[in-house]
PDB file of C-alpha atoms in Angstrom:
ATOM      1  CA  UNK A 290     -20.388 186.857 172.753  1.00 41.00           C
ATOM      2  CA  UNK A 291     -17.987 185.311 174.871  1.00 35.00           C
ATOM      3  CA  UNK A 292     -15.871 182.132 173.660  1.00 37.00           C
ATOM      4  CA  UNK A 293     -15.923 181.074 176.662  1.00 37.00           C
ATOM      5  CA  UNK A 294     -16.255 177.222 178.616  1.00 38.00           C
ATOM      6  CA  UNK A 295     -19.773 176.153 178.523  1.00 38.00           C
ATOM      7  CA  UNK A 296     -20.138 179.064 175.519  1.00 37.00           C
ATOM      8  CA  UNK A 297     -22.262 178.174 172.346  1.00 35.00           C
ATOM      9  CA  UNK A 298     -19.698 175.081 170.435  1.00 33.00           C
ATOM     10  CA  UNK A 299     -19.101 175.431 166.647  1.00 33.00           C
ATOM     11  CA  UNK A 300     -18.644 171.725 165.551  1.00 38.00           C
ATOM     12  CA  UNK A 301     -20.174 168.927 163.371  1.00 40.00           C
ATOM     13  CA  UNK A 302     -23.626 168.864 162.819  1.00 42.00           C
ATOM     14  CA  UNK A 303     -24.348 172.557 164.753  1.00 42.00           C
ATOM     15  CA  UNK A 304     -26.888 174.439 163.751  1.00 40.00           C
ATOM     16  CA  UNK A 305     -26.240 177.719 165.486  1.00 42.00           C
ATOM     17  CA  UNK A 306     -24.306 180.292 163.901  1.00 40.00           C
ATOM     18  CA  UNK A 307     -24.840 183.738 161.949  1.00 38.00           C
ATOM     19  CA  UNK A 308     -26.875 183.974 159.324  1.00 40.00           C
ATOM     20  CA  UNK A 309     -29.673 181.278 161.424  1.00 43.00           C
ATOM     21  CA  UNK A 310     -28.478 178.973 157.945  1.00 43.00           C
ATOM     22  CA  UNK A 311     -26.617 175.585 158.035  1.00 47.00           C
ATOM     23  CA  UNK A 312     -23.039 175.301 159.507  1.00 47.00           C
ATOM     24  CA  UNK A 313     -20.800 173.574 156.351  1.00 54.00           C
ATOM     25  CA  UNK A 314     -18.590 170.973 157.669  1.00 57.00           C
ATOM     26  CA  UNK A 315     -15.245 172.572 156.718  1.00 52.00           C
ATOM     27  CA  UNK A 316     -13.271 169.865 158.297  1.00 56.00           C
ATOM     28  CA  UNK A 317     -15.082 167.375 155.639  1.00 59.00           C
ATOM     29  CA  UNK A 318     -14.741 169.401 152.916  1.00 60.00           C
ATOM     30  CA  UNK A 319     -10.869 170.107 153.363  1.00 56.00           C
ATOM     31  CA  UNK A 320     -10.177 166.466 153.750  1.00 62.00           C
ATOM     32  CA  UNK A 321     -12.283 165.875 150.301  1.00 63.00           C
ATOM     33  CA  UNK A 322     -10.553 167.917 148.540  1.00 62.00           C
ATOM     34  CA  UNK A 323      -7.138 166.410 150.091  1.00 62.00           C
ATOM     35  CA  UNK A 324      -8.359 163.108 148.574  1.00 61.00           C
ATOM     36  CA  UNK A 325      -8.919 164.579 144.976  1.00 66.00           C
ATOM     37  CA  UNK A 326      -5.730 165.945 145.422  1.00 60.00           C
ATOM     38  CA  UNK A 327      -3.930 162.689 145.923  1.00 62.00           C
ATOM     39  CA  UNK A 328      -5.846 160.858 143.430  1.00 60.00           C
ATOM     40  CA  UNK A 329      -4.757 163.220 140.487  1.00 58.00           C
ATOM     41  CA  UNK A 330      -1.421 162.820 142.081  1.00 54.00           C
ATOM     42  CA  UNK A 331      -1.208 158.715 141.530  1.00 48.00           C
ATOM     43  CA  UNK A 332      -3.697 159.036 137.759  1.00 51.00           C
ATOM     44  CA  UNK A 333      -0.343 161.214 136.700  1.00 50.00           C
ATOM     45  CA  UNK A 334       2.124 158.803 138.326  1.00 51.00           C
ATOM     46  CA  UNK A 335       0.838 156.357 136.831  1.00 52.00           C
ATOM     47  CA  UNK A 336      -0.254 157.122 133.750  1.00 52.00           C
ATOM     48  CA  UNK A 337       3.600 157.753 133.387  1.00 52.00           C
ATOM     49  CA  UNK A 338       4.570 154.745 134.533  1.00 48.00           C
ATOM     50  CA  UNK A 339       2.664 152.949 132.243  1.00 47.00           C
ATOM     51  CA  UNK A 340       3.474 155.425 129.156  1.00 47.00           C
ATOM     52  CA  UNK A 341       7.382 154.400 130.278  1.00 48.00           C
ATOM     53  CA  UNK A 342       6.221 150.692 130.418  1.00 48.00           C
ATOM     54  CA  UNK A 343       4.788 151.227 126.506  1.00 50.00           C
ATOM     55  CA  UNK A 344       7.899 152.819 125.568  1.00 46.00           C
ATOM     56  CA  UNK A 345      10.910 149.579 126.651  1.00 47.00           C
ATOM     57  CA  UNK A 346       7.950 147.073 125.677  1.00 45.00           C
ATOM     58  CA  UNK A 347       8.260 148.597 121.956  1.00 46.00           C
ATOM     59  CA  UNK A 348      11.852 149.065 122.193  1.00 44.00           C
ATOM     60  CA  UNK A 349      11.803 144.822 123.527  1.00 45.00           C
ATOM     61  CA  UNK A 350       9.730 144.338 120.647  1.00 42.00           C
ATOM     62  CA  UNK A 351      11.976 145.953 118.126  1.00 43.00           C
ATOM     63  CA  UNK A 352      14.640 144.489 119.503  1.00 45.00           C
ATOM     64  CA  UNK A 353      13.422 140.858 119.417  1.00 42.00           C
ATOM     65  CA  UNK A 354      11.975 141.564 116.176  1.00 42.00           C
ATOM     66  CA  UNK A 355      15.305 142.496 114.861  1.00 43.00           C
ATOM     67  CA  UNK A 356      17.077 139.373 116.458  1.00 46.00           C
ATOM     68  CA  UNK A 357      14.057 136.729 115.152  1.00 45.00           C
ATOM     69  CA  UNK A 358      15.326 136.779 111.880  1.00 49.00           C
ATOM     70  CA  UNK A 359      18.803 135.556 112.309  1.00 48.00           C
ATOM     71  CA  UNK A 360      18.191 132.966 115.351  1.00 45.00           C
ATOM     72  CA  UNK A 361      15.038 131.357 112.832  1.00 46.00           C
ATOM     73  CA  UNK A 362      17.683 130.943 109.890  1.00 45.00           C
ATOM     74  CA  UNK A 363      20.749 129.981 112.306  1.00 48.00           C
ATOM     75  CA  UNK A 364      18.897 127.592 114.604  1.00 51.00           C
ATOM     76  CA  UNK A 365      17.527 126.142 111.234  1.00 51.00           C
ATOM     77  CA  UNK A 366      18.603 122.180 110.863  1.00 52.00           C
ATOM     78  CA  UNK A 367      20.836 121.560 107.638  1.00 49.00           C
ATOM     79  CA  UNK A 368      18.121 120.378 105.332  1.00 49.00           C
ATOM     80  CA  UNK A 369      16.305 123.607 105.604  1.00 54.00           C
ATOM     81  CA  UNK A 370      19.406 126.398 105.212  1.00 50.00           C
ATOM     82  CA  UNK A 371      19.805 127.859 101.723  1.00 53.00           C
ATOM     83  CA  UNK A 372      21.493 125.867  99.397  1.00 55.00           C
ATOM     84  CA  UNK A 373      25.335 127.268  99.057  1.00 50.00           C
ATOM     85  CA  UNK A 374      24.686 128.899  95.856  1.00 50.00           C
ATOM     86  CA  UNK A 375      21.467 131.160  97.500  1.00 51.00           C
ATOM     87  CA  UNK A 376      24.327 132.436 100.386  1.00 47.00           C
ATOM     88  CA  UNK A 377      25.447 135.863  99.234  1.00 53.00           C
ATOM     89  CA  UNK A 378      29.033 136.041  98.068  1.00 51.00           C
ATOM     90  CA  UNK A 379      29.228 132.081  97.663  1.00 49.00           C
ATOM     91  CA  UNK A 380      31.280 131.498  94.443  1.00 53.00           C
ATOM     92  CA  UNK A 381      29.436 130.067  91.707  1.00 59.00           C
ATOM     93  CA  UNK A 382      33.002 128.766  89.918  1.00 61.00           C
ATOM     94  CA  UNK A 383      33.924 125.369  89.550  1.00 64.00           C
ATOM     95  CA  UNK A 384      36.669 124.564  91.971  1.00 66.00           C
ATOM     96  CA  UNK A 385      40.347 124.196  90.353  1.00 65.00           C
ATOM     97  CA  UNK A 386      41.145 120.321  89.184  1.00 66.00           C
ATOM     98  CA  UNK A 387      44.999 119.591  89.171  1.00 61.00           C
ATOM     99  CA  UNK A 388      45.411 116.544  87.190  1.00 66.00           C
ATOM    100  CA  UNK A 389      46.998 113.180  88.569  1.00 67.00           C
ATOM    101  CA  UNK A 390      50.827 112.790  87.807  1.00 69.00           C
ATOM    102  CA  UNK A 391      52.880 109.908  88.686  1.00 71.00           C
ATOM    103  CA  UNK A 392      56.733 109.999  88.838  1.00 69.00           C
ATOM    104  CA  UNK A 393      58.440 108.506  86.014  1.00 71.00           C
ATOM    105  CA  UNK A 394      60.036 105.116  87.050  1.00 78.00           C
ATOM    106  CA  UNK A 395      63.629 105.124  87.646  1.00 81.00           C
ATOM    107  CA  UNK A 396      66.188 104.468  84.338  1.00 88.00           C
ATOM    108  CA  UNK A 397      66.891 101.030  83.778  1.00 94.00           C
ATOM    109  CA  UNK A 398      71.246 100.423  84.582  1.00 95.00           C
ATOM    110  CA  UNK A 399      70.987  97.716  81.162  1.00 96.00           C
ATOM    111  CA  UNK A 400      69.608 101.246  79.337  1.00 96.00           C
ATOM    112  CA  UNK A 401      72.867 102.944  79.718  1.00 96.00           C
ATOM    113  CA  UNK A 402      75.279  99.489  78.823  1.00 97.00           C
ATOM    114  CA  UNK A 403      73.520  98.485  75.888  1.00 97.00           C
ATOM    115  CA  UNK A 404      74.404 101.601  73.611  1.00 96.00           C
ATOM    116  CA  UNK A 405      77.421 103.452  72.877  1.00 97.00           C
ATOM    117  CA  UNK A 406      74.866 106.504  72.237  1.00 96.00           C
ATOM    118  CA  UNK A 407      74.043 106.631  76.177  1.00 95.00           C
ATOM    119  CA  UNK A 408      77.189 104.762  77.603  1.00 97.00           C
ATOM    120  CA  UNK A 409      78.896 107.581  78.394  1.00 95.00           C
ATOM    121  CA  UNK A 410      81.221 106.628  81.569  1.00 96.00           C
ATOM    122  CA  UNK A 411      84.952 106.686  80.953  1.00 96.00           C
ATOM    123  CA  UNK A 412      85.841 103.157  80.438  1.00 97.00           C
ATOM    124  CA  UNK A 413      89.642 102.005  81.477  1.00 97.00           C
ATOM    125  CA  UNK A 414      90.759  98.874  82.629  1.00 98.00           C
ATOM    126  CA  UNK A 415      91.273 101.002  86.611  1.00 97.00           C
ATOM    127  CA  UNK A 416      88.049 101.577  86.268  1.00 96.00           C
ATOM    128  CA  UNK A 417      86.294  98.499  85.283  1.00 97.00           C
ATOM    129  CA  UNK A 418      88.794  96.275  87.662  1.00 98.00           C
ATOM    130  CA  UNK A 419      89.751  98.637  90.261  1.00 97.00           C
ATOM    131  CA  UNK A 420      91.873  98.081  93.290  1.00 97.00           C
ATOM    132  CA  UNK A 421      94.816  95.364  93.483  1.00 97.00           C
ATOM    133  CA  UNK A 422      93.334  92.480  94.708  1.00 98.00           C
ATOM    134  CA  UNK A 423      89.423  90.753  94.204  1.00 97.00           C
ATOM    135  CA  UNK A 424      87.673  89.113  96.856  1.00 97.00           C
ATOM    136  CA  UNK A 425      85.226  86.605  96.464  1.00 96.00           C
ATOM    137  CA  UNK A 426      83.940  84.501  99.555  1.00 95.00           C
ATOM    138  CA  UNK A 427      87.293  83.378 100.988  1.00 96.00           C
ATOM    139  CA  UNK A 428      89.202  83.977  98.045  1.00 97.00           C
ATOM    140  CA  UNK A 429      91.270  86.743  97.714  1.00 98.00           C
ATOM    141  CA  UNK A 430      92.756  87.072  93.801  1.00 98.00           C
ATOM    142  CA  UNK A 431      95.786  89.055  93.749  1.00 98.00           C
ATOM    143  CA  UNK A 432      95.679  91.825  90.674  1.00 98.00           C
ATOM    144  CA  UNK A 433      98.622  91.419  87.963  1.00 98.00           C
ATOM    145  CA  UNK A 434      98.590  93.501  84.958  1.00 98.00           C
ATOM    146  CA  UNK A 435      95.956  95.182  82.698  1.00 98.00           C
ATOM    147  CA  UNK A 436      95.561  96.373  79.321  1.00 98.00           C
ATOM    148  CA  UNK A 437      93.616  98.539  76.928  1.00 98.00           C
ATOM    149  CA  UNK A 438      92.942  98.097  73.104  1.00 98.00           C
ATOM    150  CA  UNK A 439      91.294  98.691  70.058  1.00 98.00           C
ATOM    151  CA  UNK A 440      92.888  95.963  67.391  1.00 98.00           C
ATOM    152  CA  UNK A 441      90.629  93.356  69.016  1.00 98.00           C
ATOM    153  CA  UNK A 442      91.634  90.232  67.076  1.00 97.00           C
ATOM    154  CA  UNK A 443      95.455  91.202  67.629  1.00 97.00           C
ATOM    155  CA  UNK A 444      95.291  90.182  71.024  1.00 98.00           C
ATOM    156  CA  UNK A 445      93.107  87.091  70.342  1.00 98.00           C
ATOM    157  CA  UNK A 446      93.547  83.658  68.991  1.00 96.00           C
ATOM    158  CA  UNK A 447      92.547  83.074  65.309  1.00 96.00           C
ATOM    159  CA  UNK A 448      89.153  81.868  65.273  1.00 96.00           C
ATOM    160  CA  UNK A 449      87.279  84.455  68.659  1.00 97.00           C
ATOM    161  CA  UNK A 450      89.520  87.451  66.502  1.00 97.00           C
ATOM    162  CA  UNK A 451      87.440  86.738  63.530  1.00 97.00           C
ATOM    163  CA  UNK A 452      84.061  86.934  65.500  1.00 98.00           C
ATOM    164  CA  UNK A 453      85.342  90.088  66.875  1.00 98.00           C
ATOM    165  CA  UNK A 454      86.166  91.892  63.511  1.00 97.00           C
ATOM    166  CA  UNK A 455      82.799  90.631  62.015  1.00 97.00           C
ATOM    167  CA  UNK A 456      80.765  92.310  64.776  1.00 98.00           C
ATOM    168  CA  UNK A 457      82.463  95.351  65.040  1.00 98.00           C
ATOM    169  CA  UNK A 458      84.783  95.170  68.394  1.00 98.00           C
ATOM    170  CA  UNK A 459      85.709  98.647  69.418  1.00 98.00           C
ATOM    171  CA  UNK A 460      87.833  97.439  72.449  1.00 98.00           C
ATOM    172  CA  UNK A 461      89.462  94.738  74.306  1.00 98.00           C
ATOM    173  CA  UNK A 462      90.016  95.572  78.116  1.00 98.00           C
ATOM    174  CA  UNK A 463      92.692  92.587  79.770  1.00 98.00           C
ATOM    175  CA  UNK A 464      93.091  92.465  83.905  1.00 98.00           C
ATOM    176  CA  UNK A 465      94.953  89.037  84.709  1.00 98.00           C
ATOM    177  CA  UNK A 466      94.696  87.641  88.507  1.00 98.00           C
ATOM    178  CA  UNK A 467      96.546  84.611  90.500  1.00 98.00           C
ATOM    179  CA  UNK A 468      95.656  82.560  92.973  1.00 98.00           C
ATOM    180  CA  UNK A 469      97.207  79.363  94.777  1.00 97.00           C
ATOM    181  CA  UNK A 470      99.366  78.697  91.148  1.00 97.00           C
ATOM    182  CA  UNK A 471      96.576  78.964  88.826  1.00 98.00           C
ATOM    183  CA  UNK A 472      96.048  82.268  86.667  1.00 98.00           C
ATOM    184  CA  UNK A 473      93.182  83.415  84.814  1.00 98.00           C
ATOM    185  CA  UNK A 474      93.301  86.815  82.132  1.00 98.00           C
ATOM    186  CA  UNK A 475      89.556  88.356  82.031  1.00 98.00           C
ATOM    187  CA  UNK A 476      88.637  90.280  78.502  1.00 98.00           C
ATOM    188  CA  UNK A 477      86.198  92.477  78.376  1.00 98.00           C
ATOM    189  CA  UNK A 478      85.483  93.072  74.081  1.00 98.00           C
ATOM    190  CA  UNK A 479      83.336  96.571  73.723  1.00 98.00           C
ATOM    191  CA  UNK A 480      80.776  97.310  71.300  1.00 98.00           C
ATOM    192  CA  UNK A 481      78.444  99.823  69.727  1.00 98.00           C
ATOM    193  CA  UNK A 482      75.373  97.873  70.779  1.00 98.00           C
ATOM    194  CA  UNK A 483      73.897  95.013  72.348  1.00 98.00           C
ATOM    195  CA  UNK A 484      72.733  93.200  69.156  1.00 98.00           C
ATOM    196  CA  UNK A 485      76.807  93.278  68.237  1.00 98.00           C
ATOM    197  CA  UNK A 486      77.835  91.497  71.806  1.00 98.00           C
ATOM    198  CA  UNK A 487      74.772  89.208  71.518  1.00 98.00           C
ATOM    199  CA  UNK A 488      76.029  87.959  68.260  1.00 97.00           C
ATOM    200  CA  UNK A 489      79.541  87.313  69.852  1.00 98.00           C
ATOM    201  CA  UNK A 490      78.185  85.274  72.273  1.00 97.00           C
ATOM    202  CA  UNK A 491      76.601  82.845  69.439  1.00 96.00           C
ATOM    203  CA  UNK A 492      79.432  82.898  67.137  1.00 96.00           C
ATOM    204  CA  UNK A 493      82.368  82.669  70.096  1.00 93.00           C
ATOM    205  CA  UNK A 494      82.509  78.592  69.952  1.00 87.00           C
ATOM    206  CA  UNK A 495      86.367  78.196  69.371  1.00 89.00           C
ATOM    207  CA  UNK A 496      88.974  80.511  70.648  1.00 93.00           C
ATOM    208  CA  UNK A 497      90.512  82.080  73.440  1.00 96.00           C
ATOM    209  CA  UNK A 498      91.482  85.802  74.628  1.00 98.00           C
ATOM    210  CA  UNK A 499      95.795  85.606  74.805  1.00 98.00           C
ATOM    211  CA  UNK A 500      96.564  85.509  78.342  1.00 98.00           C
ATOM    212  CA  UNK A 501      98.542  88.632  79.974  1.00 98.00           C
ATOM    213  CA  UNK A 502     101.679  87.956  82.668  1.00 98.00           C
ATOM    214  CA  UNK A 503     103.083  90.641  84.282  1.00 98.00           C
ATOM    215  CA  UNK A 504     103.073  92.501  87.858  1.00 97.00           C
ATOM    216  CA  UNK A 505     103.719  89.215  89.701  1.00 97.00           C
ATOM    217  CA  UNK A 506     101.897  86.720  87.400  1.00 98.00           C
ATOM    218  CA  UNK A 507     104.184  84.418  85.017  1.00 97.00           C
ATOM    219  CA  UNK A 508     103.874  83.357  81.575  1.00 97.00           C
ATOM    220  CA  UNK A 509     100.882  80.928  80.977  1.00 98.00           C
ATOM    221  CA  UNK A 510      98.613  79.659  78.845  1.00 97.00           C
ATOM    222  CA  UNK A 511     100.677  79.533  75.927  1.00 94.00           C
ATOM    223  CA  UNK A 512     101.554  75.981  75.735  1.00 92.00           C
ATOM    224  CA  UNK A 513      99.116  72.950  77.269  1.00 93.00           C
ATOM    225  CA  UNK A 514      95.389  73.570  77.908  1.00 96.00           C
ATOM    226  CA  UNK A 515      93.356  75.869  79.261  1.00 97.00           C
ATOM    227  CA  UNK A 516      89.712  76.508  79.579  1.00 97.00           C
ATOM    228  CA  UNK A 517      87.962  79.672  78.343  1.00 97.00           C
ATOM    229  CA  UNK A 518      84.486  80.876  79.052  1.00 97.00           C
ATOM    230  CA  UNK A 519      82.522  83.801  77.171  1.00 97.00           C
ATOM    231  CA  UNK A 520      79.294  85.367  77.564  1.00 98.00           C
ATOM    232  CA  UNK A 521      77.721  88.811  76.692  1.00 98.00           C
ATOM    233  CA  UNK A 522      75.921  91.321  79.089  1.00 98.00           C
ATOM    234  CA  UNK A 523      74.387  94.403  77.104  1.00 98.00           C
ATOM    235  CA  UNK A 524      76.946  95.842  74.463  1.00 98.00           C
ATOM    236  CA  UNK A 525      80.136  93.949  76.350  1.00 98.00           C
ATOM    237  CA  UNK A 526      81.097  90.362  75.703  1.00 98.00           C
ATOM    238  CA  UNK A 527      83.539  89.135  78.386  1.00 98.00           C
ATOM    239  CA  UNK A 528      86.124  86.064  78.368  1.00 98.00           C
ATOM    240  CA  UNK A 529      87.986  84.341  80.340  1.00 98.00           C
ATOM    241  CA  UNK A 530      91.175  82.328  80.004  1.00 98.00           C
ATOM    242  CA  UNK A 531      92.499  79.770  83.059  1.00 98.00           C
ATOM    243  CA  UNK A 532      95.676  77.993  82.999  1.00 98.00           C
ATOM    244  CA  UNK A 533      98.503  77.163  85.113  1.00 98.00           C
ATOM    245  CA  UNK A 534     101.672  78.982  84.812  1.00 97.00           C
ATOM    246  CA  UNK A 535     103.667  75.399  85.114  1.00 96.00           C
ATOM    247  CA  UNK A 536     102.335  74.253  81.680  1.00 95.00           C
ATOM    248  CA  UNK A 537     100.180  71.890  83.786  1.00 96.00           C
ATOM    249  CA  UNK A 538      96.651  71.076  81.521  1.00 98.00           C
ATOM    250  CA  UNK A 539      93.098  72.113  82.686  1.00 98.00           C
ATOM    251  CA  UNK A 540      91.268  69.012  82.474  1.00 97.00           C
ATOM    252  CA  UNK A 541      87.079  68.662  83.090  1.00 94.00           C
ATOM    253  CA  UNK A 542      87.648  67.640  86.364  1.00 96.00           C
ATOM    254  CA  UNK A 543      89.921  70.476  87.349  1.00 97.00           C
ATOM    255  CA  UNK A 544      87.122  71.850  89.694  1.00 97.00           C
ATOM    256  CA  UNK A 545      89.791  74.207  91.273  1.00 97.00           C
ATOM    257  CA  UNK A 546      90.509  75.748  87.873  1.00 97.00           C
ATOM    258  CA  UNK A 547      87.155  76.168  86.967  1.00 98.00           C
ATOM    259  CA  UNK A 548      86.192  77.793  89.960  1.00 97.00           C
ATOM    260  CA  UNK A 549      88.782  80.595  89.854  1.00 97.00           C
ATOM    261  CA  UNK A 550      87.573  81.136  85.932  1.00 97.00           C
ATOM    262  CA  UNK A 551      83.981  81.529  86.823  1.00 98.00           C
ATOM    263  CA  UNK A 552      85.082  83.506  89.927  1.00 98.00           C
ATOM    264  CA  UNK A 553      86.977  86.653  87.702  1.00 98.00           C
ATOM    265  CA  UNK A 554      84.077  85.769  84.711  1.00 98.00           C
ATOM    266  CA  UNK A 555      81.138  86.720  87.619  1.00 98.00           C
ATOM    267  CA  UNK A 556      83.679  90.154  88.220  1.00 98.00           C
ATOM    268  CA  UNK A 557      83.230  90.814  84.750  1.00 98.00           C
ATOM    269  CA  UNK A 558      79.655  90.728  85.264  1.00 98.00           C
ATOM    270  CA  UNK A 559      79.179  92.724  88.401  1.00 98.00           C
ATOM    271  CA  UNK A 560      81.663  95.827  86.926  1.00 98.00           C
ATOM    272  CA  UNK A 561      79.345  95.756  83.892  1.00 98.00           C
ATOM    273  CA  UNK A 562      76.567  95.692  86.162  1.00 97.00           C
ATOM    274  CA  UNK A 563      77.635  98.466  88.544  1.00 97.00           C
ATOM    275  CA  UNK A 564      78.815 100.037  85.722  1.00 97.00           C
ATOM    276  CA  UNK A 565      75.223 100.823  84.068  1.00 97.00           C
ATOM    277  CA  UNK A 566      74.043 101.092  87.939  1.00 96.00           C
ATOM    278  CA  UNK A 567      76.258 104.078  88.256  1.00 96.00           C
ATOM    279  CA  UNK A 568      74.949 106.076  85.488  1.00 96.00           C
ATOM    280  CA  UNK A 569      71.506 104.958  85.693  1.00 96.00           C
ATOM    281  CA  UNK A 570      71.605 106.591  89.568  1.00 94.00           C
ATOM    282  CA  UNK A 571      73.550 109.822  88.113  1.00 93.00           C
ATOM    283  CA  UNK A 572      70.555 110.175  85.291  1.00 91.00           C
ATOM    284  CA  UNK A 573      67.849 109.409  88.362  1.00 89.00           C
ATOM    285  CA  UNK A 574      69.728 112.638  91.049  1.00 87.00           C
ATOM    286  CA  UNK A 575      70.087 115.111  88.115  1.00 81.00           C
ATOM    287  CA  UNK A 576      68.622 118.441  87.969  1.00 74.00           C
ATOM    288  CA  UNK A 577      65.023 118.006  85.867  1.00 62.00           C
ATOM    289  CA  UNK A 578      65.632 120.094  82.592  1.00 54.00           C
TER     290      UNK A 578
END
């Protein structure tokens, strides 16, 4: 048999061939089996794919499962969060209390002048009339001399040295001061207590504190007369005594001699005054105990 042009043809659908039998179609069965081939291929593909597609949907799951807890409770409005005791590690202790404390006012200056027990200060006539001269308004008094004592009365006419004995005087401070011709002496009498200088000051009707010359101021006061003024701030009674050193008589309508008395008795007043300021400040900067 020759394979030859116009030969016997071996194709689809012949029926000659050995055997006298059926020809199988080969080229059929080849591409058949190609297409079982390819779909085993794409069942294991993609049953893979989808066993891969299980696998980060469980791991999503787990994740969001993990997360769901803490975005419910922190997305939560106020009312529905655990009360602050429920939280873990909240403390259960009441919270410290400090109590309220105030400062303690400031010392009063009268305090410290109306007792011996907390006047304390050194007291000399420098100190309570320091400086030469005193100024007040316009005025300016030109110092003389000053004096310190403790025999009250002996430096004193008759009747104010008897009031001073009675109520205990511990000491008489003089400062004396001129101006335009008329001289005034300022006496400052000391005591234990206020009670004692209050007492002065109702008892001192009659009587005068001697005047003091010296250091540029004359004589006065001794003859003729003079006005006197007392009064009594804390445990210090203070006098005055005006006159001219001329012998010329303080009458009450001597305005000009009044004026310079109740100018040096308003001194007396303020050194008291600053006096008790002084220590109350001292007592008010010290170191707390």
């Amino acid at each position: 048999m020759s394979f030859g042009q116009g030969g016997p043809q071996w194709g689809p659908g012949g029926t000659g061939g050995p055997g006298g039998g059926p020809t199988p179609d080969w080229a059929a069965l080849a591409e058949a089996s190609e297409a079982r081939t390819r779909r085993r291929k794409w069942l294991l593909i993609g049953g893979g794919a989808f066993a891969t597609i299980g696998i980060a949907a469980a791991v999503a799951i787990t994740v969001v499962s993990a997360n769901s807890d803490d975005s419910s409770a922190s997305n939560k409005p106020a009312s529905e969060l655990p009360a602050t005791a429920d939280i873990p590690g909240a403390s259960t202790d009441p919270e410290p209390s400090f109590k309220e404390t105030t400062p303690p006012p400031p010392p009063d200056p009268k305090d410290f002048i109306s007792s011996a027990k907390k006047d304390k200060a050194p007291l000399t006539p420098e100190g309570l009339f320091p400086g030469k001269t005193f100024t007040s308004g316009e005025k300016v008094y030109k110092k003389g001399a000053t004096d310190s004592t403790k025999k009250c009365s002996a430096i004193t006419q008759n009747a104010l040295g008897a009031v001073l004995a009675k109520n205990d005087c511990t000491r008489l401070i003089r400062a004396s001061y001129i101006l335009d011709g008329i001289a005034v002496t300022v006496g400052v009498a000391v005591f234990d207590t206020s009670a004692d200088a209050a007492k002065v000051k109702e008892q001192a009707e009659k009587g005068l504190v001697h005047s003091l010359p010296g250091k540029g101021i004359p004589t006065f006061c001794r003859t003729g007369v003079c006005r006197g003024t007392y009064n009594a701030y804390g445990r210090y009674a203070y006098f005055t005594t005006t006159g001219y050193p001329s012998g010329k008589n303080v009458t009450d309508k001597d305005t000009k001699a009044y004026s310079v008395g109740d100018d040096l008795a308003r001194l007396a007043f303020q050194r008291i005054t600053q006096r008790g300021e002084a220590q109350a400040s001292a007592a008010a900067n010290a170191p707390q105990q």
